[in-house]
XYZ file of C-alpha atoms in Angstrom:
78
model
C 0.000 0.000 0.000
C 1.434 3.317 -1.084
C -1.229 5.691 0.156
C -4.786 6.068 1.370
C -6.918 8.661 -0.303
C -10.066 10.377 0.815
C -12.988 12.018 -0.917
C -12.185 14.569 -3.602
C -8.551 13.515 -4.005
C -7.165 12.889 -7.470
C -5.068 10.125 -8.931
C -3.601 9.380 -12.338
C -2.236 12.892 -12.737
C 1.161 11.722 -13.991
C -0.367 9.413 -16.596
C -2.647 12.126 -17.964
C 0.307 14.484 -18.356
C 2.771 12.182 -20.105
C 0.643 9.295 -21.478
C 2.826 6.703 -19.775
C 1.299 3.884 -17.758
C 0.160 4.658 -14.243
C 2.738 4.021 -11.537
C 0.180 2.369 -9.232
C -3.342 0.988 -9.155
C -6.246 2.180 -7.054
C -8.705 0.052 -5.123
C -11.796 1.484 -3.438
C -12.724 0.156 -0.008
C -16.374 1.139 -0.399
C -18.831 2.280 -3.052
C -17.182 5.116 -4.930
C -18.035 7.536 -7.688
C -15.070 8.293 -9.924
C -14.858 10.967 -12.571
C -12.686 10.328 -15.619
C -11.316 12.919 -18.018
C -9.466 12.454 -21.288
C -6.039 13.969 -21.788
C -7.375 16.159 -24.586
C -10.180 17.565 -22.420
C -7.806 17.988 -19.495
C -5.353 20.044 -21.565
C -8.194 22.191 -22.895
C -9.384 22.899 -19.348
C -5.840 23.757 -18.229
C -5.459 26.151 -21.179
C -8.689 27.933 -20.245
C -8.109 27.866 -16.482
C -4.454 28.206 -15.435
C -5.413 27.641 -11.788
C -6.109 24.011 -12.711
C -2.506 23.606 -13.897
C -1.324 25.251 -10.673
C -3.419 22.791 -8.665
C -1.903 19.832 -10.509
C 1.590 21.177 -9.835
C 0.735 21.523 -6.144
C -0.564 17.933 -5.967
C 2.534 16.575 -7.706
C 4.846 18.619 -5.471
C 3.113 17.412 -2.303
C 3.338 13.799 -3.429
C 7.003 14.150 -4.370
C 7.785 15.677 -0.977
C 5.921 12.876 0.776
C 7.802 10.251 -1.249
C 11.098 11.989 -0.472
C 10.275 11.983 3.255
C 9.460 8.265 3.066
C 12.754 7.532 1.292
C 14.662 9.431 3.982
C 12.722 7.654 6.728
C 13.425 4.239 5.237
C 17.114 4.936 4.638
C 17.553 6.245 8.188
C 16.124 2.944 9.490
C 18.881 0.875 7.883
C-alpha cells in the first residue's frame, strides 16, 4: 500500500500528463463515484483555467515531498 486517499482527491495525474502507464493501481474500499477525463479535455481545461494547472503542480509537489520523506525515513532505518 502506497497511500490512502479520501474524498475529492485525485489520482492518475502523472499518466494524464505524459501518457505513460500509471505508476500504481487504485482500489476502493467502499462504493465510490469516480470521474474520468481524457487527456485532450484535461489540456483544454488547463489552457482555459491556469489555476487548474497550478493545482496539478501543487498535488505533484506534495506527493514528491511525501515520497522523499518516506525515502529518507526508510534509509535512516537501515
